[in-house]
Amino acid sequence: MLFNVSELHYMAIIAGGFLYMIYGTIYYSILLGKNKEGGQSEGPLKYIISVIVAFISSFFVALLVQVSSAEGLIEGAAVGIIIGILIMIVYLKNTLFGLVTKKAFLLVIGDHLIIFTLLGALHGLLQ
């Protein structure tokens, strides 16, 4: 078996979920302010899904850190930055085909590169 779910650090997964939410709140409030440009959906569903995504992301980063045998802050951060780069490549392709604006591309790649690096570092440190 490549991974053992019972050996995951569940407090780190919970901390990572909260880190993701806090970081996202700060990142987007600073960069977007009160600008609702971009067709944001109305209602609380986007916040509920965002919370779920935060904890699922933390869980999968923990899993990838475990599978890669990354130990420590630097190795965990390396796993996280690889995840961020993969996401960036997908957004780059979508931007080239006009599915994402260049402004949105820069906004989301900064977000993903930073948060996944932080999550990787957290899970590597607590692994």
Short mmCIF file of N, CA and C in Angstrom, two decimals:
data_model
loop_
_atom_site.label_atom_id
_atom_site.label_comp_id
_atom_site.label_asym_id
_atom_site.label_seq_id
_atom_site.Cartn_x
_atom_site.Cartn_y
_atom_site.Cartn_z
N MET A 1 0.85 -1.19 0.00
CA MET A 1 0.00 0.00 0.00
C MET A 1 0.89 1.25 0.00
N LEU A 2 0.59 2.17 -0.85
CA LEU A 2 1.40 3.36 -0.97
C LEU A 2 1.21 4.35 0.17
N PHE A 3 0.04 4.34 0.75
CA PHE A 3 -0.21 5.29 1.84
C PHE A 3 -1.07 4.61 2.90
N ASN A 4 -0.99 5.19 4.08
CA ASN A 4 -1.76 4.66 5.19
C ASN A 4 -2.57 5.81 5.80
N VAL A 5 -3.85 5.82 5.54
CA VAL A 5 -4.71 6.90 6.00
C VAL A 5 -4.70 7.01 7.52
N SER A 6 -4.54 5.88 8.20
CA SER A 6 -4.55 5.92 9.67
C SER A 6 -3.31 6.60 10.24
N GLU A 7 -2.26 6.75 9.43
CA GLU A 7 -1.04 7.42 9.90
C GLU A 7 -1.01 8.91 9.59
N LEU A 8 -2.05 9.42 8.96
CA LEU A 8 -2.11 10.86 8.68
C LEU A 8 -2.29 11.63 9.98
N HIS A 9 -1.71 12.80 10.02
CA HIS A 9 -1.81 13.66 11.20
C HIS A 9 -3.10 14.48 11.06
N TYR A 10 -4.16 14.02 11.72
CA TYR A 10 -5.48 14.63 11.52
C TYR A 10 -5.56 16.06 12.07
N MET A 11 -4.84 16.34 13.13
CA MET A 11 -4.83 17.73 13.62
C MET A 11 -4.17 18.65 12.59
N ALA A 12 -3.17 18.15 11.89
CA ALA A 12 -2.53 18.94 10.83
C ALA A 12 -3.50 19.17 9.67
N ILE A 13 -4.31 18.15 9.37
CA ILE A 13 -5.31 18.31 8.30
C ILE A 13 -6.32 19.38 8.68
N ILE A 14 -6.78 19.35 9.92
CA ILE A 14 -7.73 20.36 10.40
C ILE A 14 -7.07 21.74 10.41
N ALA A 15 -5.83 21.81 10.92
CA ALA A 15 -5.10 23.09 10.94
C ALA A 15 -4.90 23.60 9.52
N GLY A 16 -4.60 22.69 8.58
CA GLY A 16 -4.41 23.08 7.19
C GLY A 16 -5.69 23.62 6.57
N GLY A 17 -6.82 23.02 6.92
CA GLY A 17 -8.11 23.52 6.43
C GLY A 17 -8.36 24.95 6.91
N PHE A 18 -8.08 25.18 8.20
CA PHE A 18 -8.26 26.54 8.72
C PHE A 18 -7.24 27.51 8.13
N LEU A 19 -6.00 27.05 7.94
CA LEU A 19 -4.99 27.88 7.30
C LEU A 19 -5.44 28.30 5.91
N TYR A 20 -5.98 27.35 5.15
CA TYR A 20 -6.47 27.62 3.80
C TYR A 20 -7.56 28.69 3.83
N MET A 21 -8.51 28.55 4.75
CA MET A 21 -9.62 29.52 4.84
C MET A 21 -9.13 30.90 5.26
N ILE A 22 -8.26 30.95 6.27
CA ILE A 22 -7.75 32.24 6.75
C ILE A 22 -6.93 32.92 5.66
N TYR A 23 -6.04 32.14 5.02
CA TYR A 23 -5.23 32.69 3.95
C TYR A 23 -6.11 33.22 2.81
N GLY A 24 -7.09 32.43 2.40
CA GLY A 24 -7.98 32.84 1.31
C GLY A 24 -8.74 34.11 1.64
N THR A 25 -9.19 34.21 2.87
CA THR A 25 -9.91 35.41 3.31
C THR A 25 -9.03 36.64 3.20
N ILE A 26 -7.80 36.52 3.68
CA ILE A 26 -6.87 37.66 3.64
C ILE A 26 -6.47 37.97 2.19
N TYR A 27 -6.09 36.95 1.44
CA TYR A 27 -5.60 37.12 0.06
C TYR A 27 -6.66 37.80 -0.80
N TYR A 28 -7.86 37.27 -0.78
CA TYR A 28 -8.88 37.82 -1.66
C TYR A 28 -9.46 39.13 -1.16
N SER A 29 -9.49 39.36 0.14
CA SER A 29 -10.00 40.64 0.62
C SER A 29 -9.02 41.77 0.28
N ILE A 30 -7.73 41.48 0.31
CA ILE A 30 -6.73 42.49 -0.05
C ILE A 30 -6.73 42.74 -1.55
N LEU A 31 -6.72 41.66 -2.34
CA LEU A 31 -6.61 41.82 -3.79
C LEU A 31 -7.90 42.23 -4.47
N LEU A 32 -9.02 41.78 -3.94
CA LEU A 32 -10.29 42.10 -4.59
C LEU A 32 -11.06 43.22 -3.91
N GLY A 33 -10.81 43.39 -2.63
CA GLY A 33 -11.56 44.40 -1.90
C GLY A 33 -13.04 44.16 -2.01
N LYS A 34 -13.76 45.17 -2.33
CA LYS A 34 -15.21 45.03 -2.47
C LYS A 34 -15.63 44.91 -3.93
N ASN A 35 -14.65 44.70 -4.79
CA ASN A 35 -14.92 44.57 -6.22
C ASN A 35 -15.59 43.22 -6.50
N LYS A 36 -16.77 43.24 -7.05
CA LYS A 36 -17.48 42.00 -7.35
C LYS A 36 -17.39 41.66 -8.83
N GLU A 37 -16.39 42.24 -9.50
CA GLU A 37 -16.19 41.94 -10.92
C GLU A 37 -15.84 40.46 -11.08
N GLY A 38 -16.28 39.86 -12.15
CA GLY A 38 -15.96 38.47 -12.39
C GLY A 38 -17.16 37.56 -12.21
N GLY A 39 -18.33 38.09 -11.93
CA GLY A 39 -19.54 37.30 -11.88
C GLY A 39 -19.61 36.35 -10.71
N GLN A 40 -19.27 36.82 -9.52
CA GLN A 40 -19.39 35.97 -8.34
C GLN A 40 -20.83 35.53 -8.15
N SER A 41 -20.99 34.31 -7.70
CA SER A 41 -22.33 33.81 -7.42
C SER A 41 -22.84 34.43 -6.12
N GLU A 42 -24.15 34.49 -6.00
CA GLU A 42 -24.77 35.05 -4.81
C GLU A 42 -25.08 33.93 -3.82
N GLY A 43 -25.23 34.29 -2.58
CA GLY A 43 -25.66 33.34 -1.58
C GLY A 43 -24.53 32.64 -0.84
N PRO A 44 -24.91 31.86 0.17
CA PRO A 44 -23.92 31.24 1.05
C PRO A 44 -23.27 29.97 0.50
N LEU A 45 -23.80 29.40 -0.58
CA LEU A 45 -23.29 28.14 -1.09
C LEU A 45 -21.80 28.20 -1.43
N LYS A 46 -21.34 29.34 -1.98
CA LYS A 46 -19.93 29.45 -2.34
C LYS A 46 -19.04 29.37 -1.10
N TYR A 47 -19.51 29.86 0.03
CA TYR A 47 -18.72 29.80 1.26
C TYR A 47 -18.71 28.38 1.84
N ILE A 48 -19.83 27.71 1.76
CA ILE A 48 -19.91 26.32 2.23
C ILE A 48 -18.97 25.44 1.41
N ILE A 49 -19.02 25.60 0.11
CA ILE A 49 -18.15 24.80 -0.77
C ILE A 49 -16.68 25.16 -0.54
N SER A 50 -16.40 26.43 -0.29
CA SER A 50 -15.02 26.86 -0.02
C SER A 50 -14.46 26.19 1.23
N VAL A 51 -15.27 26.06 2.25
CA VAL A 51 -14.84 25.39 3.49
C VAL A 51 -14.55 23.92 3.20
N ILE A 52 -15.43 23.28 2.45
CA ILE A 52 -15.23 21.86 2.09
C ILE A 52 -13.95 21.70 1.28
N VAL A 53 -13.74 22.58 0.30
CA VAL A 53 -12.54 22.53 -0.53
C VAL A 53 -11.28 22.72 0.32
N ALA A 54 -11.33 23.59 1.31
CA ALA A 54 -10.17 23.83 2.17
C ALA A 54 -9.75 22.55 2.89
N PHE A 55 -10.70 21.83 3.45
CA PHE A 55 -10.36 20.62 4.20
C PHE A 55 -9.99 19.46 3.27
N ILE A 56 -10.64 19.36 2.12
CA ILE A 56 -10.28 18.32 1.15
C ILE A 56 -8.87 18.58 0.63
N SER A 57 -8.55 19.83 0.33
CA SER A 57 -7.21 20.18 -0.15
C SER A 57 -6.16 19.83 0.90
N SER A 58 -6.42 20.17 2.15
CA SER A 58 -5.49 19.85 3.22
C SER A 58 -5.29 18.35 3.34
N PHE A 59 -6.37 17.59 3.23
CA PHE A 59 -6.28 16.13 3.30
C PHE A 59 -5.40 15.58 2.18
N PHE A 60 -5.64 16.04 0.95
CA PHE A 60 -4.87 15.52 -0.18
C PHE A 60 -3.40 15.94 -0.14
N VAL A 61 -3.13 17.14 0.33
CA VAL A 61 -1.73 17.55 0.48
C VAL A 61 -1.06 16.67 1.54
N ALA A 62 -1.75 16.39 2.63
CA ALA A 62 -1.20 15.50 3.67
C ALA A 62 -0.90 14.12 3.07
N LEU A 63 -1.80 13.64 2.25
CA LEU A 63 -1.62 12.34 1.61
C LEU A 63 -0.40 12.35 0.68
N LEU A 64 -0.27 13.39 -0.13
CA LEU A 64 0.86 13.48 -1.06
C LEU A 64 2.19 13.65 -0.32
N VAL A 65 2.17 14.39 0.77
CA VAL A 65 3.39 14.53 1.57
C VAL A 65 3.78 13.17 2.15
N GLN A 66 2.80 12.42 2.62
CA GLN A 66 3.09 11.09 3.16
C GLN A 66 3.61 10.15 2.08
N VAL A 67 2.94 10.11 0.93
CA VAL A 67 3.33 9.21 -0.15
C VAL A 67 4.73 9.54 -0.66
N SER A 68 5.07 10.82 -0.70
CA SER A 68 6.39 11.23 -1.19
C SER A 68 7.48 11.08 -0.13
N SER A 69 7.09 10.69 1.07
CA SER A 69 8.01 10.56 2.21
C SER A 69 8.72 11.87 2.53
N ALA A 70 8.06 12.97 2.23
CA ALA A 70 8.64 14.28 2.54
C ALA A 70 8.60 14.49 4.06
N GLU A 71 9.72 14.90 4.60
CA GLU A 71 9.81 15.17 6.03
C GLU A 71 10.41 16.55 6.22
N GLY A 72 9.78 17.34 7.03
CA GLY A 72 10.30 18.66 7.33
C GLY A 72 9.67 19.75 6.49
N LEU A 73 9.96 20.95 6.90
CA LEU A 73 9.39 22.15 6.29
C LEU A 73 9.73 22.28 4.81
N ILE A 74 10.99 22.11 4.46
CA ILE A 74 11.45 22.33 3.08
C ILE A 74 10.91 21.27 2.14
N GLU A 75 11.01 20.01 2.53
CA GLU A 75 10.52 18.94 1.65
C GLU A 75 9.00 19.02 1.48
N GLY A 76 8.29 19.35 2.56
CA GLY A 76 6.84 19.51 2.46
C GLY A 76 6.48 20.68 1.56
N ALA A 77 7.22 21.78 1.70
CA ALA A 77 6.97 22.95 0.85
C ALA A 77 7.24 22.62 -0.61
N ALA A 78 8.24 21.77 -0.87
CA ALA A 78 8.55 21.37 -2.25
C ALA A 78 7.37 20.60 -2.86
N VAL A 79 6.77 19.71 -2.07
CA VAL A 79 5.59 18.99 -2.55
C VAL A 79 4.47 19.98 -2.85
N GLY A 80 4.25 20.93 -1.95
CA GLY A 80 3.20 21.93 -2.13
C GLY A 80 3.42 22.80 -3.35
N ILE A 81 4.66 23.21 -3.59
CA ILE A 81 4.91 24.09 -4.74
C ILE A 81 4.73 23.32 -6.05
N ILE A 82 5.03 22.02 -6.04
CA ILE A 82 4.78 21.20 -7.24
C ILE A 82 3.28 21.16 -7.54
N ILE A 83 2.47 21.01 -6.51
CA ILE A 83 1.01 21.03 -6.69
C ILE A 83 0.58 22.39 -7.26
N GLY A 84 1.11 23.47 -6.69
CA GLY A 84 0.79 24.81 -7.18
C GLY A 84 1.19 25.01 -8.63
N ILE A 85 2.34 24.48 -9.01
CA ILE A 85 2.80 24.61 -10.40
C ILE A 85 1.89 23.83 -11.34
N LEU A 86 1.47 22.64 -10.94
CA LEU A 86 0.54 21.87 -11.77
C LEU A 86 -0.76 22.62 -11.99
N ILE A 87 -1.28 23.23 -10.93
CA ILE A 87 -2.50 24.02 -11.06
C ILE A 87 -2.26 25.21 -11.98
N MET A 88 -1.10 25.84 -11.83
CA MET A 88 -0.75 26.99 -12.67
C MET A 88 -0.74 26.60 -14.15
N ILE A 89 -0.20 25.43 -14.46
CA ILE A 89 -0.14 24.98 -15.86
C ILE A 89 -1.54 24.81 -16.43
N VAL A 90 -2.45 24.27 -15.64
CA VAL A 90 -3.84 24.10 -16.10
C VAL A 90 -4.48 25.46 -16.36
N TYR A 91 -4.29 26.40 -15.44
CA TYR A 91 -4.85 27.73 -15.64
C TYR A 91 -4.20 28.44 -16.82
N LEU A 92 -2.92 28.21 -17.05
CA LEU A 92 -2.24 28.81 -18.20
C LEU A 92 -2.89 28.34 -19.50
N LYS A 93 -3.12 27.04 -19.60
CA LYS A 93 -3.78 26.50 -20.80
C LYS A 93 -5.16 27.14 -20.98
N ASN A 94 -5.92 27.21 -19.90
CA ASN A 94 -7.26 27.80 -19.99
C ASN A 94 -7.19 29.28 -20.36
N THR A 95 -6.17 29.97 -19.89
CA THR A 95 -5.99 31.38 -20.24
C THR A 95 -5.65 31.53 -21.71
N LEU A 96 -4.79 30.66 -22.22
CA LEU A 96 -4.41 30.72 -23.63
C LEU A 96 -5.60 30.48 -24.56
N PHE A 97 -6.57 29.70 -24.10
CA PHE A 97 -7.77 29.44 -24.90
C PHE A 97 -8.89 30.43 -24.60
N GLY A 98 -8.61 31.45 -23.79
CA GLY A 98 -9.58 32.50 -23.51
C GLY A 98 -10.65 32.13 -22.50
N LEU A 99 -10.47 31.05 -21.79
CA LEU A 99 -11.46 30.65 -20.80
C LEU A 99 -11.29 31.39 -19.47
N VAL A 100 -10.10 31.93 -19.25
CA VAL A 100 -9.79 32.68 -18.03
C VAL A 100 -9.09 33.96 -18.46
N THR A 101 -9.45 35.09 -17.87
CA THR A 101 -8.78 36.35 -18.21
C THR A 101 -7.36 36.36 -17.65
N LYS A 102 -6.50 37.18 -18.22
CA LYS A 102 -5.12 37.27 -17.73
C LYS A 102 -5.08 37.78 -16.30
N LYS A 103 -5.97 38.69 -15.96
CA LYS A 103 -6.03 39.21 -14.59
C LYS A 103 -6.43 38.09 -13.62
N ALA A 104 -7.44 37.32 -13.99
CA ALA A 104 -7.87 36.21 -13.14
C ALA A 104 -6.76 35.16 -13.04
N PHE A 105 -6.05 34.92 -14.14
CA PHE A 105 -4.94 33.97 -14.14
C PHE A 105 -3.90 34.35 -13.10
N LEU A 106 -3.47 35.60 -13.13
CA LEU A 106 -2.47 36.05 -12.17
C LEU A 106 -2.98 35.97 -10.75
N LEU A 107 -4.23 36.29 -10.55
CA LEU A 107 -4.83 36.24 -9.22
C LEU A 107 -4.85 34.81 -8.68
N VAL A 108 -5.31 33.87 -9.47
CA VAL A 108 -5.45 32.50 -8.97
C VAL A 108 -4.13 31.76 -8.89
N ILE A 109 -3.18 32.03 -9.79
CA ILE A 109 -1.92 31.30 -9.66
C ILE A 109 -1.14 31.75 -8.43
N GLY A 110 -1.22 33.03 -8.12
CA GLY A 110 -0.58 33.51 -6.89
C GLY A 110 -1.19 32.83 -5.68
N ASP A 111 -2.50 32.75 -5.66
CA ASP A 111 -3.23 32.11 -4.57
C ASP A 111 -2.79 30.65 -4.43
N HIS A 112 -2.84 29.90 -5.51
CA HIS A 112 -2.55 28.47 -5.43
C HIS A 112 -1.08 28.17 -5.15
N LEU A 113 -0.19 28.92 -5.75
CA LEU A 113 1.23 28.69 -5.47
C LEU A 113 1.55 28.91 -3.99
N ILE A 114 0.99 29.96 -3.43
CA ILE A 114 1.29 30.28 -2.03
C ILE A 114 0.60 29.31 -1.08
N ILE A 115 -0.70 29.08 -1.23
CA ILE A 115 -1.41 28.26 -0.25
C ILE A 115 -0.94 26.81 -0.29
N PHE A 116 -0.69 26.25 -1.47
CA PHE A 116 -0.25 24.86 -1.50
C PHE A 116 1.17 24.70 -1.00
N THR A 117 2.00 25.71 -1.18
CA THR A 117 3.34 25.69 -0.58
C THR A 117 3.23 25.73 0.94
N LEU A 118 2.35 26.59 1.46
CA LEU A 118 2.14 26.65 2.90
C LEU A 118 1.59 25.34 3.46
N LEU A 119 0.60 24.77 2.76
CA LEU A 119 0.02 23.50 3.22
C LEU A 119 1.07 22.40 3.19
N GLY A 120 1.86 22.33 2.14
CA GLY A 120 2.92 21.33 2.06
C GLY A 120 3.92 21.48 3.19
N ALA A 121 4.31 22.73 3.47
CA ALA A 121 5.24 22.99 4.56
C ALA A 121 4.65 22.56 5.91
N LEU A 122 3.40 22.88 6.13
CA LEU A 122 2.71 22.50 7.38
C LEU A 122 2.69 20.98 7.54
N HIS A 123 2.29 20.28 6.49
CA HIS A 123 2.20 18.83 6.59
C HIS A 123 3.57 18.17 6.64
N GLY A 124 4.56 18.73 5.96
CA GLY A 124 5.91 18.20 6.06
C GLY A 124 6.48 18.37 7.45
N LEU A 125 6.19 19.50 8.05
CA LEU A 125 6.67 19.79 9.39
C LEU A 125 6.04 18.87 10.43
N LEU A 126 4.75 18.59 10.26
CA LEU A 126 4.03 17.79 11.25
C LEU A 126 3.93 16.32 10.88
N GLN A 127 4.56 15.91 9.80
CA GLN A 127 4.52 14.53 9.33
C GLN A 127 5.17 13.60 10.31
#
